[in-house]
């Protein structure tokens, strides 16, 4: 008795995986390579390569990397999720950064420098936190 294991991917990922598979197949055909030849170069079986070209979700990421190396396209894998161009991630990260506050002494210095009468006039500067000098 044999069992077939079916890997179900997300319905949202299915079109993207199918497109990836079509693009891999197109890259292979442009290079004039047969499925068996690319499979040998990538160190996988022809049936696994066919599953990858069909966009099946159960094919391992390592197999994809090996196929891209064999096709000379491995740099595309490294740029797949480039965090420098992840607008949503950058915005969320910036939102979580602590906001830099001003110290009371900086406010006092700024107030003193903007009020010409306060500088050198001998007037007391009152700290908003309650200390007077």
XYZ file of N, CA, C and O in Angstrom:
532
model
N 0.843 -1.158 0.000
C 0.000 0.000 0.000
C 0.901 1.239 0.000
O 1.847 1.330 0.756
N 0.618 2.190 -0.864
C 1.429 3.402 -0.927
C 0.562 4.605 -0.558
O -0.638 4.627 -0.782
N 1.224 5.578 0.013
C 0.553 6.800 0.423
C 1.138 7.967 -0.353
O 2.334 8.023 -0.597
N 0.293 8.881 -0.702
C 0.742 10.104 -1.350
C 0.622 11.228 -0.335
O -0.428 11.428 0.267
N 1.717 11.936 -0.153
C 1.707 13.065 0.759
C 1.453 14.316 -0.067
O 2.161 14.593 -1.033
N 0.435 15.046 0.306
C 0.071 16.250 -0.418
C 0.384 17.447 0.459
O -0.088 17.561 1.575
N 1.225 18.324 -0.028
C 1.569 19.535 0.700
C 0.652 20.644 0.220
O 0.644 20.981 -0.953
N -0.103 21.157 1.141
C -1.026 22.237 0.799
C -0.400 23.557 1.206
O -0.083 23.769 2.359
N -0.209 24.411 0.261
C 0.288 25.745 0.557
C -0.874 26.685 0.757
O -2.039 26.325 0.593
N -0.577 27.887 1.107
C -1.593 28.913 1.268
C -2.206 29.227 -0.098
O -1.492 29.266 -1.106
N -3.509 29.463 -0.143
C -4.124 29.846 -1.421
C -3.521 31.130 -1.984
O -3.494 31.326 -3.188
N -3.023 31.998 -1.111
C -2.418 33.239 -1.581
C -1.049 32.998 -2.205
O -0.613 33.755 -3.060
N -0.350 31.947 -1.769
C 0.988 31.694 -2.301
C 0.952 30.882 -3.597
O 1.927 30.883 -4.346
N -0.135 30.206 -3.861
C -0.219 29.338 -5.039
C 0.096 30.059 -6.347
O 0.932 29.587 -7.122
N -0.516 31.207 -6.649
C -0.187 31.884 -7.908
C 1.278 32.311 -7.991
O 1.892 32.230 -9.060
N 1.851 32.740 -6.877
C 3.250 33.162 -6.882
C 4.169 31.967 -7.126
O 5.151 32.077 -7.872
N 3.865 30.825 -6.516
C 4.681 29.623 -6.731
C 4.546 29.109 -8.161
O 5.528 28.654 -8.756
N 3.352 29.197 -8.714
C 3.157 28.770 -10.105
C 3.942 29.672 -11.058
O 4.543 29.197 -12.024
N 3.948 30.953 -10.786
C 4.718 31.886 -11.624
C 6.216 31.596 -11.503
O 6.942 31.612 -12.495
N 6.671 31.352 -10.269
C 8.073 30.992 -10.058
C 8.426 29.747 -10.863
O 9.461 29.697 -11.525
N 7.558 28.750 -10.817
C 7.790 27.519 -11.576
C 7.861 27.770 -13.075
O 8.737 27.238 -13.764
N 6.932 28.597 -13.591
C 6.954 28.928 -15.026
C 8.241 29.655 -15.399
O 8.841 29.395 -16.442
N 8.669 30.563 -14.526
C 9.903 31.305 -14.795
C 11.122 30.387 -14.768
O 12.038 30.537 -15.588
N 11.156 29.451 -13.849
C 12.262 28.487 -13.806
C 12.280 27.631 -15.069
O 13.349 27.385 -15.647
N 11.101 27.198 -15.482
C 11.012 26.391 -16.705
C 11.483 27.208 -17.913
O 12.239 26.728 -18.758
N 11.052 28.458 -17.983
C 11.481 29.329 -19.081
C 12.984 29.532 -19.088
O 13.620 29.519 -20.147
N 13.575 29.714 -17.904
C 15.032 29.889 -17.811
C 15.750 28.618 -18.269
O 16.766 28.688 -18.966
N 15.210 27.480 -17.891
C 15.818 26.200 -18.310
C 15.739 26.043 -19.824
O 16.730 25.699 -20.488
N 14.570 26.337 -20.401
C 14.388 26.178 -21.844
C 15.241 27.167 -22.639
O 15.772 26.820 -23.696
N 15.389 28.380 -22.155
C 16.248 29.361 -22.832
C 17.692 28.889 -22.895
O 18.425 29.253 -23.807
N 18.088 28.148 -21.884
C 19.455 27.624 -21.857
C 19.583 26.315 -22.625
O 20.656 25.736 -22.706
N 18.464 25.841 -23.188
C 18.473 24.619 -23.982
C 18.761 23.372 -23.154
O 19.357 22.422 -23.656
N 18.326 23.376 -21.895
C 18.602 22.252 -21.001
C 17.365 21.374 -20.862
O 16.249 21.875 -20.727
N 17.601 20.070 -20.864
C 16.525 19.119 -20.591
C 16.335 19.025 -19.083
O 17.225 19.360 -18.297
N 15.159 18.565 -18.671
C 14.869 18.403 -17.246
C 15.912 17.517 -16.591
O 16.437 17.825 -15.517
N 16.259 16.427 -17.245
C 17.219 15.479 -16.667
C 18.599 16.120 -16.493
O 19.271 15.892 -15.475
N 19.021 16.932 -17.458
C 20.332 17.593 -17.359
C 20.382 18.580 -16.195
O 21.334 18.601 -15.416
N 19.344 19.406 -16.069
C 19.315 20.365 -14.976
C 19.214 19.655 -13.631
O 19.847 20.067 -12.656
N 18.456 18.580 -13.583
C 18.320 17.824 -12.339
C 19.672 17.283 -11.881
O 20.020 17.361 -10.703
N 20.456 16.757 -12.814
C 21.787 16.241 -12.475
C 22.673 17.375 -11.976
O 23.356 17.236 -10.959
N 22.668 18.497 -12.662
C 23.501 19.636 -12.251
C 23.080 20.190 -10.887
O 23.908 20.682 -10.131
N 21.783 20.123 -10.585
C 21.273 20.653 -9.317
C 21.316 19.601 -8.205
O 21.041 19.931 -7.054
N 21.627 18.373 -8.542
C 21.695 17.325 -7.528
C 20.336 16.887 -7.014
O 20.189 16.555 -5.838
N 19.368 16.864 -7.896
C 18.022 16.449 -7.506
C 17.473 15.504 -8.571
O 18.137 15.219 -9.566
N 16.281 15.035 -8.365
C 15.686 14.113 -9.345
C 14.871 14.900 -10.370
O 14.395 16.005 -10.091
N 14.697 14.321 -11.554
C 13.868 14.991 -12.570
C 12.429 15.220 -12.091
O 11.829 16.245 -12.414
N 11.901 14.278 -11.302
C 10.519 14.455 -10.823
C 10.421 15.624 -9.842
O 9.435 16.366 -9.851
N 11.446 15.819 -9.006
C 11.437 16.964 -8.088
C 11.534 18.263 -8.866
O 10.851 19.247 -8.557
N 12.372 18.285 -9.894
C 12.494 19.481 -10.731
C 11.171 19.780 -11.430
O 10.744 20.935 -11.503
N 10.483 18.766 -11.900
C 9.181 18.945 -12.542
C 8.171 19.507 -11.550
O 7.388 20.404 -11.889
N 8.192 18.995 -10.320
C 7.301 19.529 -9.285
C 7.611 20.999 -8.999
O 6.703 21.804 -8.812
N 8.887 21.345 -8.979
C 9.283 22.740 -8.768
C 8.777 23.622 -9.900
O 8.252 24.713 -9.674
N 8.905 23.149 -11.125
C 8.444 23.908 -12.289
C 6.924 24.033 -12.335
O 6.391 24.944 -12.952
N 6.219 23.123 -11.668
C 4.755 23.214 -11.592
C 4.307 24.129 -10.462
O 3.128 24.436 -10.345
N 5.253 24.521 -9.617
C 4.922 25.425 -8.522
C 4.373 24.732 -7.298
O 3.648 25.344 -6.511
N 4.715 23.474 -7.107
C 4.241 22.749 -5.926
C 4.936 23.275 -4.675
O 6.148 23.482 -4.656
N 4.151 23.453 -3.622
C 4.653 24.062 -2.387
C 5.568 23.146 -1.579
O 6.320 23.624 -0.740
N 5.547 21.854 -1.827
C 6.306 20.920 -1.010
C 7.773 20.769 -1.382
O 8.506 20.067 -0.698
N 8.218 21.425 -2.420
C 9.622 21.322 -2.819
C 10.455 22.208 -1.897
O 10.090 23.354 -1.629
N 11.570 21.669 -1.427
C 12.389 22.374 -0.455
C 13.088 23.602 -1.003
O 13.411 23.703 -2.196
N 13.337 24.535 -0.098
C 14.034 25.767 -0.453
C 15.467 25.473 -0.904
O 15.990 26.137 -1.801
N 16.092 24.482 -0.306
C 17.441 24.093 -0.712
C 17.480 23.604 -2.149
O 18.438 23.879 -2.884
N 16.436 22.897 -2.553
C 16.353 22.435 -3.943
C 16.225 23.627 -4.884
O 16.881 23.671 -5.930
N 15.419 24.595 -4.507
C 15.291 25.812 -5.316
C 16.648 26.504 -5.441
O 17.043 26.912 -6.535
N 17.373 26.608 -4.339
C 18.693 27.250 -4.366
C 19.642 26.488 -5.281
O 20.377 27.100 -6.073
N 19.628 25.164 -5.214
C 20.505 24.356 -6.071
C 20.161 24.529 -7.551
O 21.057 24.599 -8.400
N 18.890 24.615 -7.865
C 18.467 24.817 -9.251
C 18.897 26.203 -9.728
O 19.398 26.364 -10.850
N 18.738 27.210 -8.881
C 19.153 28.562 -9.263
C 20.667 28.636 -9.469
O 21.136 29.327 -10.381
N 21.432 27.926 -8.658
C 22.893 27.874 -8.853
C 23.207 27.248 -10.199
O 24.029 27.765 -10.965
N 22.542 26.138 -10.517
C 22.788 25.451 -11.785
C 22.400 26.320 -12.978
O 23.012 26.215 -14.049
N 21.418 27.194 -12.791
C 20.994 28.085 -13.875
C 21.802 29.385 -13.906
O 21.639 30.205 -14.809
N 22.638 29.599 -12.896
C 23.412 30.835 -12.825
C 22.600 32.015 -12.314
O 22.902 33.161 -12.619
N 21.575 31.737 -11.523
C 20.673 32.781 -11.045
C 20.637 32.880 -9.521
O 19.677 33.415 -8.959
N 21.655 32.393 -8.844
C 21.614 32.342 -7.384
C 21.559 33.731 -6.753
O 21.002 33.900 -5.665
N 22.068 34.756 -7.420
C 22.009 36.112 -6.862
C 20.567 36.583 -6.702
O 20.259 37.394 -5.840
N 19.667 36.058 -7.502
C 18.250 36.413 -7.378
C 17.672 35.912 -6.060
O 16.825 36.557 -5.468
N 18.146 34.766 -5.599
C 17.657 34.218 -4.337
C 18.076 35.101 -3.170
O 17.291 35.363 -2.263
N 19.305 35.584 -3.207
C 19.797 36.435 -2.124
C 19.022 37.747 -2.045
O 18.885 38.330 -0.973
N 18.486 38.212 -3.156
C 17.747 39.476 -3.188
C 16.237 39.283 -3.100
O 15.489 40.247 -3.260
N 15.810 38.064 -2.836
C 14.386 37.762 -2.817
C 13.631 38.604 -1.791
O 12.597 39.192 -2.085
N 14.151 38.687 -0.595
C 13.546 39.512 0.449
C 14.610 40.496 0.908
O 15.301 40.280 1.874
N 14.730 41.575 0.174
C 15.719 42.601 0.490
C 15.110 43.547 1.510
O 14.189 44.301 1.187
N 15.606 43.511 2.745
C 14.991 44.305 3.801
C 15.168 45.799 3.584
O 14.445 46.594 4.163
N 16.116 46.189 2.752
C 16.301 47.610 2.473
C 15.180 48.178 1.629
O 14.965 49.382 1.599
N 14.438 47.322 0.941
C 13.328 47.814 0.126
C 11.980 47.355 0.688
O 10.972 47.404 -0.003
N 11.965 46.925 1.933
C 10.744 46.496 2.609
C 10.089 47.710 3.264
O 10.328 48.020 4.429
N 9.267 48.424 2.505
C 8.681 49.677 2.980
C 7.844 49.486 4.246
O 7.946 50.268 5.183
N 7.018 48.443 4.283
C 6.185 48.210 5.454
C 7.047 47.888 6.673
O 6.845 48.448 7.751
N 8.025 47.019 6.518
C 8.905 46.664 7.630
C 9.689 47.856 8.138
O 9.853 48.037 9.355
N 10.176 48.684 7.232
C 10.911 49.883 7.643
C 10.015 50.849 8.411
O 10.424 51.433 9.416
N 8.792 51.021 7.941
C 7.868 51.928 8.618
C 7.523 51.417 10.017
O 7.492 52.185 10.982
N 7.274 50.119 10.140
C 6.959 49.552 11.445
C 8.145 49.641 12.393
O 7.991 49.923 13.574
N 9.320 49.410 11.878
C 10.524 49.489 12.696
C 10.743 50.907 13.197
O 11.084 51.128 14.362
N 10.542 51.879 12.331
C 10.724 53.277 12.722
C 9.686 53.690 13.752
O 9.970 54.460 14.672
N 8.483 53.156 13.623
C 7.409 53.481 14.552
C 7.732 52.993 15.970
O 7.355 53.608 16.949
N 8.444 51.873 16.074
C 8.762 51.301 17.378
C 9.988 51.914 18.031
O 10.274 51.630 19.177
N 10.725 52.733 17.299
C 11.904 53.352 17.886
C 11.493 54.305 18.993
O 10.483 54.995 18.888
N 12.275 54.361 20.063
C 11.924 55.302 21.131
C 12.086 56.735 20.649
O 12.995 57.053 19.888
N 11.173 57.572 21.083
C 11.240 58.979 20.720
C 12.224 59.657 21.663
O 12.161 59.489 22.870
N 13.115 60.385 21.119
C 14.138 61.047 21.927
C 13.537 62.300 22.557
O 13.032 63.179 21.881
N 13.616 62.380 23.861
C 13.069 63.522 24.576
C 14.162 64.530 24.903
O 15.349 64.237 24.825
N 13.755 65.705 25.244
C 14.699 66.749 25.634
C 14.799 66.758 27.153
O 13.805 66.644 27.849
N 15.992 66.933 27.643
C 16.175 67.042 29.084
C 15.782 68.441 29.535
O 15.750 69.394 28.753
N 15.479 68.571 30.823
C 15.069 69.884 31.323
C 16.217 70.880 31.239
O 15.995 72.067 31.001
N 17.449 70.417 31.401
C 18.576 71.356 31.305
C 18.732 71.880 29.880
O 19.060 73.050 29.681
N 18.451 71.063 28.901
C 18.515 71.536 27.511
C 17.426 72.570 27.255
O 17.654 73.569 26.563
N 16.240 72.348 27.817
C 15.154 73.333 27.658
C 15.540 74.648 28.313
O 15.279 75.727 27.784
N 16.175 74.568 29.496
C 16.569 75.785 30.201
C 17.643 76.546 29.438
O 17.587 77.770 29.338
N 18.600 75.819 28.887
C 19.648 76.487 28.100
C 19.052 77.148 26.869
O 19.413 78.261 26.509
N 18.131 76.450 26.231
C 17.493 77.011 25.046
C 16.679 78.245 25.406
O 16.699 79.253 24.704
N 15.957 78.195 26.513
C 15.157 79.344 26.947
C 16.059 80.522 27.301
O 15.758 81.668 26.975
N 17.185 80.229 27.956
C 18.103 81.296 28.347
C 18.757 81.927 27.125
O 18.953 83.139 27.068
N 19.079 81.135 26.143
C 19.741 81.682 24.956
C 18.783 82.455 24.070
O 19.175 83.360 23.359
N 17.496 82.155 24.144
C 16.535 82.871 23.306
C 16.031 84.150 23.972
O 15.482 85.013 23.310
N 16.223 84.297 25.292
C 15.780 85.501 26.007
C 17.004 86.352 26.329
O 17.753 86.050 27.243
N 17.237 87.454 25.574
C 18.443 88.258 25.788
C 18.497 88.895 27.163
O 19.560 89.152 27.679
N 17.358 89.149 27.817
C 17.372 89.753 29.152
C 17.853 88.759 30.194
O 18.454 89.138 31.178
N 17.598 87.482 29.969
C 17.950 86.476 30.959
C 19.442 86.218 30.975
O 20.002 85.882 31.998
N 20.115 86.409 29.878
C 21.541 86.132 29.806
C 22.287 87.309 30.397
O 22.192 88.422 29.915
N 23.034 87.097 31.474
C 23.859 88.117 32.091
C 23.082 89.157 32.872
O 23.642 90.063 33.426
N 21.776 89.052 32.958
C 20.985 90.047 33.683
C 20.875 89.688 35.151
O 20.307 90.440 35.917
N 21.372 88.516 35.532
C 21.338 88.116 36.927
C 19.989 87.596 37.367
O 19.742 87.458 38.549
N 19.095 87.306 36.439
C 17.792 86.778 36.828
C 17.902 85.293 37.082
O 18.747 84.612 36.508
N 17.056 84.815 37.959
C 17.032 83.383 38.258
C 16.313 82.627 37.157
O 15.327 83.117 36.612
N 16.803 81.458 36.874
C 16.138 80.570 35.936
C 15.396 79.552 36.783
O 15.985 78.906 37.641
N 14.113 79.402 36.528
C 13.308 78.481 37.309
C 13.155 77.195 36.517
O 12.729 77.204 35.368
N 13.549 76.113 37.156
C 13.438 74.791 36.551
C 11.971 74.356 36.633
O 11.371 74.414 37.702
N 11.354 73.914 35.533
C 9.955 73.499 35.582
C 9.723 72.316 36.522
O 8.603 72.063 36.931
N 10.780 71.599 36.886
C 10.631 70.484 37.815
C 10.669 70.925 39.267
O 10.592 70.118 40.175
N 10.858 72.231 39.528
C 10.730 72.736 40.874
C 11.978 73.284 41.514
O 11.932 73.824 42.595
N 13.123 73.194 40.915
C 14.338 73.721 41.549
C 14.646 75.093 40.974
O 14.567 75.324 39.784
N 15.004 76.055 41.855
C 15.326 77.414 41.416
C 16.762 77.717 41.765
O 17.255 77.301 42.798
N 17.431 78.463 40.912
C 18.832 78.831 41.145
C 19.019 80.302 40.986
O 18.456 80.958 40.197
